[in-house]
PDB file of C-alpha atoms in Angstrom:
ATOM      1  CA  UNK A   1       6.941 -18.752   1.308  1.00  0.00           C
ATOM      2  CA  UNK A   2       4.433 -15.882   1.165  1.00  0.00           C
ATOM      3  CA  UNK A   3       2.696 -13.667   3.327  1.00  0.00           C
ATOM      4  CA  UNK A   4      -0.348 -13.374   4.698  1.00  0.00           C
ATOM      5  CA  UNK A   5      -2.023  -9.656   3.849  1.00  0.00           C
ATOM      6  CA  UNK A   6      -4.824  -8.005   4.904  1.00  0.00           C
ATOM      7  CA  UNK A   7      -6.305  -4.126   4.699  1.00  0.00           C
ATOM      8  CA  UNK A   8      -6.955  -2.235   8.061  1.00  0.00           C
ATOM      9  CA  UNK A   9      -9.838  -0.356   8.168  1.00  0.00           C
ATOM     10  CA  UNK A  10      -8.368   2.856   7.969  1.00  0.00           C
ATOM     11  CA  UNK A  11      -7.489   2.042   4.258  1.00  0.00           C
ATOM     12  CA  UNK A  12     -11.109   2.166   2.998  1.00  0.00           C
ATOM     13  CA  UNK A  13     -11.138   5.635   4.606  1.00  0.00           C
ATOM     14  CA  UNK A  14      -8.276   6.662   2.880  1.00  0.00           C
ATOM     15  CA  UNK A  15      -9.074   5.435  -0.418  1.00  0.00           C
ATOM     16  CA  UNK A  16     -12.839   7.306  -0.166  1.00  0.00           C
ATOM     17  CA  UNK A  17     -11.040  10.443   1.165  1.00  0.00           C
ATOM     18  CA  UNK A  18      -9.058  10.671  -2.030  1.00  0.00           C
ATOM     19  CA  UNK A  19     -11.223   9.127  -4.386  1.00  0.00           C
ATOM     20  CA  UNK A  20     -14.263   9.485  -6.318  1.00  0.00           C
ATOM     21  CA  UNK A  21     -16.592   6.449  -5.853  1.00  0.00           C
ATOM     22  CA  UNK A  22     -16.166   5.325  -9.164  1.00  0.00           C
ATOM     23  CA  UNK A  23     -12.483   5.789  -9.004  1.00  0.00           C
ATOM     24  CA  UNK A  24     -12.230   4.530  -5.505  1.00  0.00           C
ATOM     25  CA  UNK A  25     -13.934   1.221  -7.277  1.00  0.00           C
ATOM     26  CA  UNK A  26     -11.206   0.135  -9.908  1.00  0.00           C
ATOM     27  CA  UNK A  27      -8.461   1.294  -7.439  1.00  0.00           C
ATOM     28  CA  UNK A  28      -9.739  -1.638  -5.082  1.00  0.00           C
ATOM     29  CA  UNK A  29      -9.763  -3.768  -7.953  1.00  0.00           C
ATOM     30  CA  UNK A  30      -6.730  -3.254  -9.492  1.00  0.00           C
ATOM     31  CA  UNK A  31      -4.352  -1.189  -7.845  1.00  0.00           C
ATOM     32  CA  UNK A  32      -4.543  -1.969  -4.576  1.00  0.00           C
ATOM     33  CA  UNK A  33      -5.286  -5.795  -5.490  1.00  0.00           C
ATOM     34  CA  UNK A  34      -2.138  -6.170  -7.578  1.00  0.00           C
ATOM     35  CA  UNK A  35       0.110  -4.055  -4.826  1.00  0.00           C
ATOM     36  CA  UNK A  36      -1.112  -6.707  -1.886  1.00  0.00           C
ATOM     37  CA  UNK A  37      -0.243  -9.991  -4.322  1.00  0.00           C
ATOM     38  CA  UNK A  38       3.514  -8.249  -4.447  1.00  0.00           C
ATOM     39  CA  UNK A  39       3.355  -7.734  -0.544  1.00  0.00           C
ATOM     40  CA  UNK A  40       2.595 -11.244  -0.248  1.00  0.00           C
ATOM     41  CA  UNK A  41       5.826 -12.464  -2.526  1.00  0.00           C
ATOM     42  CA  UNK A  42       8.559 -14.059  -0.767  1.00  0.00           C
ATOM     43  CA  UNK A  43      11.858 -11.294  -0.632  1.00  0.00           C
ATOM     44  CA  UNK A  44       9.409  -7.877  -1.325  1.00  0.00           C
ATOM     45  CA  UNK A  45       8.662  -7.242   2.140  1.00  0.00           C
ATOM     46  CA  UNK A  46      12.486  -7.074   3.238  1.00  0.00           C
ATOM     47  CA  UNK A  47      13.300  -5.418   0.290  1.00  0.00           C
ATOM     48  CA  UNK A  48      10.942  -2.281   1.245  1.00  0.00           C
ATOM     49  CA  UNK A  49      12.524   1.078   3.049  1.00  0.00           C
ATOM     50  CA  UNK A  50      11.380   1.734   6.152  1.00  0.00           C
ATOM     51  CA  UNK A  51       9.271   4.243   7.129  1.00  0.00           C
ATOM     52  CA  UNK A  52       7.768   5.149  10.580  1.00  0.00           C
ATOM     53  CA  UNK A  53       6.642   1.450  12.418  1.00  0.00           C
ATOM     54  CA  UNK A  54       6.475  -0.002   8.930  1.00  0.00           C
ATOM     55  CA  UNK A  55       7.733  -0.014   5.485  1.00  0.00           C
ATOM     56  CA  UNK A  56       6.587   1.687   2.506  1.00  0.00           C
ATOM     57  CA  UNK A  57       5.883   0.385  -0.891  1.00  0.00           C
ATOM     58  CA  UNK A  58       5.741   2.795  -3.839  1.00  0.00           C
ATOM     59  CA  UNK A  59       3.474   1.918  -6.618  1.00  0.00           C
ATOM     60  CA  UNK A  60       3.003   3.341 -10.418  1.00  0.00           C
ATOM     61  CA  UNK A  61      -0.809   2.525 -11.006  1.00  0.00           C
ATOM     62  CA  UNK A  62      -2.602   1.243 -13.308  1.00  0.00           C
ATOM     63  CA  UNK A  63      -5.957   2.940 -12.610  1.00  0.00           C
ATOM     64  CA  UNK A  64      -4.548   5.958 -10.825  1.00  0.00           C
ATOM     65  CA  UNK A  65      -1.396   7.676 -11.374  1.00  0.00           C
ATOM     66  CA  UNK A  66       1.079   6.428  -8.289  1.00  0.00           C
ATOM     67  CA  UNK A  67       0.565   5.718  -4.720  1.00  0.00           C
ATOM     68  CA  UNK A  68       2.179   4.832  -1.442  1.00  0.00           C
ATOM     69  CA  UNK A  69       1.199   1.504   0.703  1.00  0.00           C
ATOM     70  CA  UNK A  70       1.978   1.744   4.576  1.00  0.00           C
ATOM     71  CA  UNK A  71       2.525  -1.787   6.047  1.00  0.00           C
ATOM     72  CA  UNK A  72       3.237  -2.877   8.918  1.00  0.00           C
ATOM     73  CA  UNK A  73       3.888  -6.656  11.070  1.00  0.00           C
ATOM     74  CA  UNK A  74      -0.028  -7.345  12.252  1.00  0.00           C
ATOM     75  CA  UNK A  75       0.027  -8.145  15.556  1.00  0.00           C
ATOM     76  CA  UNK A  76      -3.757  -9.242  15.408  1.00  0.00           C
ATOM     77  CA  UNK A  77      -2.597 -12.382  13.433  1.00  0.00           C
ATOM     78  CA  UNK A  78      -1.139 -15.189  14.664  1.00  0.00           C
ATOM     79  CA  UNK A  79       0.303 -16.433  11.291  1.00  0.00           C
ATOM     80  CA  UNK A  80       4.645 -15.899  11.208  1.00  0.00           C
ATOM     81  CA  UNK A  81       5.126 -12.986   9.133  1.00  0.00           C
ATOM     82  CA  UNK A  82       1.306 -11.309   8.737  1.00  0.00           C
ATOM     83  CA  UNK A  83       1.431  -7.644   7.596  1.00  0.00           C
ATOM     84  CA  UNK A  84      -1.403  -5.119   7.750  1.00  0.00           C
ATOM     85  CA  UNK A  85      -1.860  -2.227   5.155  1.00  0.00           C
ATOM     86  CA  UNK A  86      -2.513   0.765   7.351  1.00  0.00           C
ATOM     87  CA  UNK A  87      -2.525   4.052   5.105  1.00  0.00           C
ATOM     88  CA  UNK A  88      -2.375   4.885   1.797  1.00  0.00           C
ATOM     89  CA  UNK A  89      -1.109   8.248  -0.028  1.00  0.00           C
ATOM     90  CA  UNK A  90      -2.400   8.011  -3.488  1.00  0.00           C
ATOM     91  CA  UNK A  91      -1.639  10.836  -6.357  1.00  0.00           C
ATOM     92  CA  UNK A  92      -4.649  10.424  -9.095  1.00  0.00           C
ATOM     93  CA  UNK A  93      -2.331  12.007 -11.686  1.00  0.00           C
ATOM     94  CA  UNK A  94       0.877  10.711 -10.600  1.00  0.00           C
ATOM     95  CA  UNK A  95       3.503  12.699  -8.280  1.00  0.00           C
ATOM     96  CA  UNK A  96       4.267  15.840  -8.099  1.00  0.00           C
ATOM     97  CA  UNK A  97       7.105  16.987  -9.891  1.00  0.00           C
ATOM     98  CA  UNK A  98       8.757  17.744  -6.649  1.00  0.00           C
ATOM     99  CA  UNK A  99      10.932  14.622  -6.187  1.00  0.00           C
ATOM    100  CA  UNK A 100      11.417  14.984  -1.879  1.00  0.00           C
ATOM    101  CA  UNK A 101       7.192  15.002  -2.018  1.00  0.00           C
ATOM    102  CA  UNK A 102       6.933  11.521  -3.066  1.00  0.00           C
ATOM    103  CA  UNK A 103       9.403  10.143  -0.862  1.00  0.00           C
TER     104      UNK A 103
END
């Protein structure tokens, strides 16, 4: 079984705030698309660490250094097991040297 995953409206603002227009376009097409595909795969959701009201996926990027994607169960989608990505933290040059800042 694969999960349905959608991107919440606040994520577009997160990306625009953290990246320039060109980098944002590349991020949407490559990094975020790959992460969303990963979230649809069976077993991925269950393996992610809990964070707040959802879970966090930590990704080393393709066009940026790294990012955290935050998702939760999608209460607006009637399909079982549907997810919504509600926030992103992006590190254009990779995670900070302090490992405690990247958790």
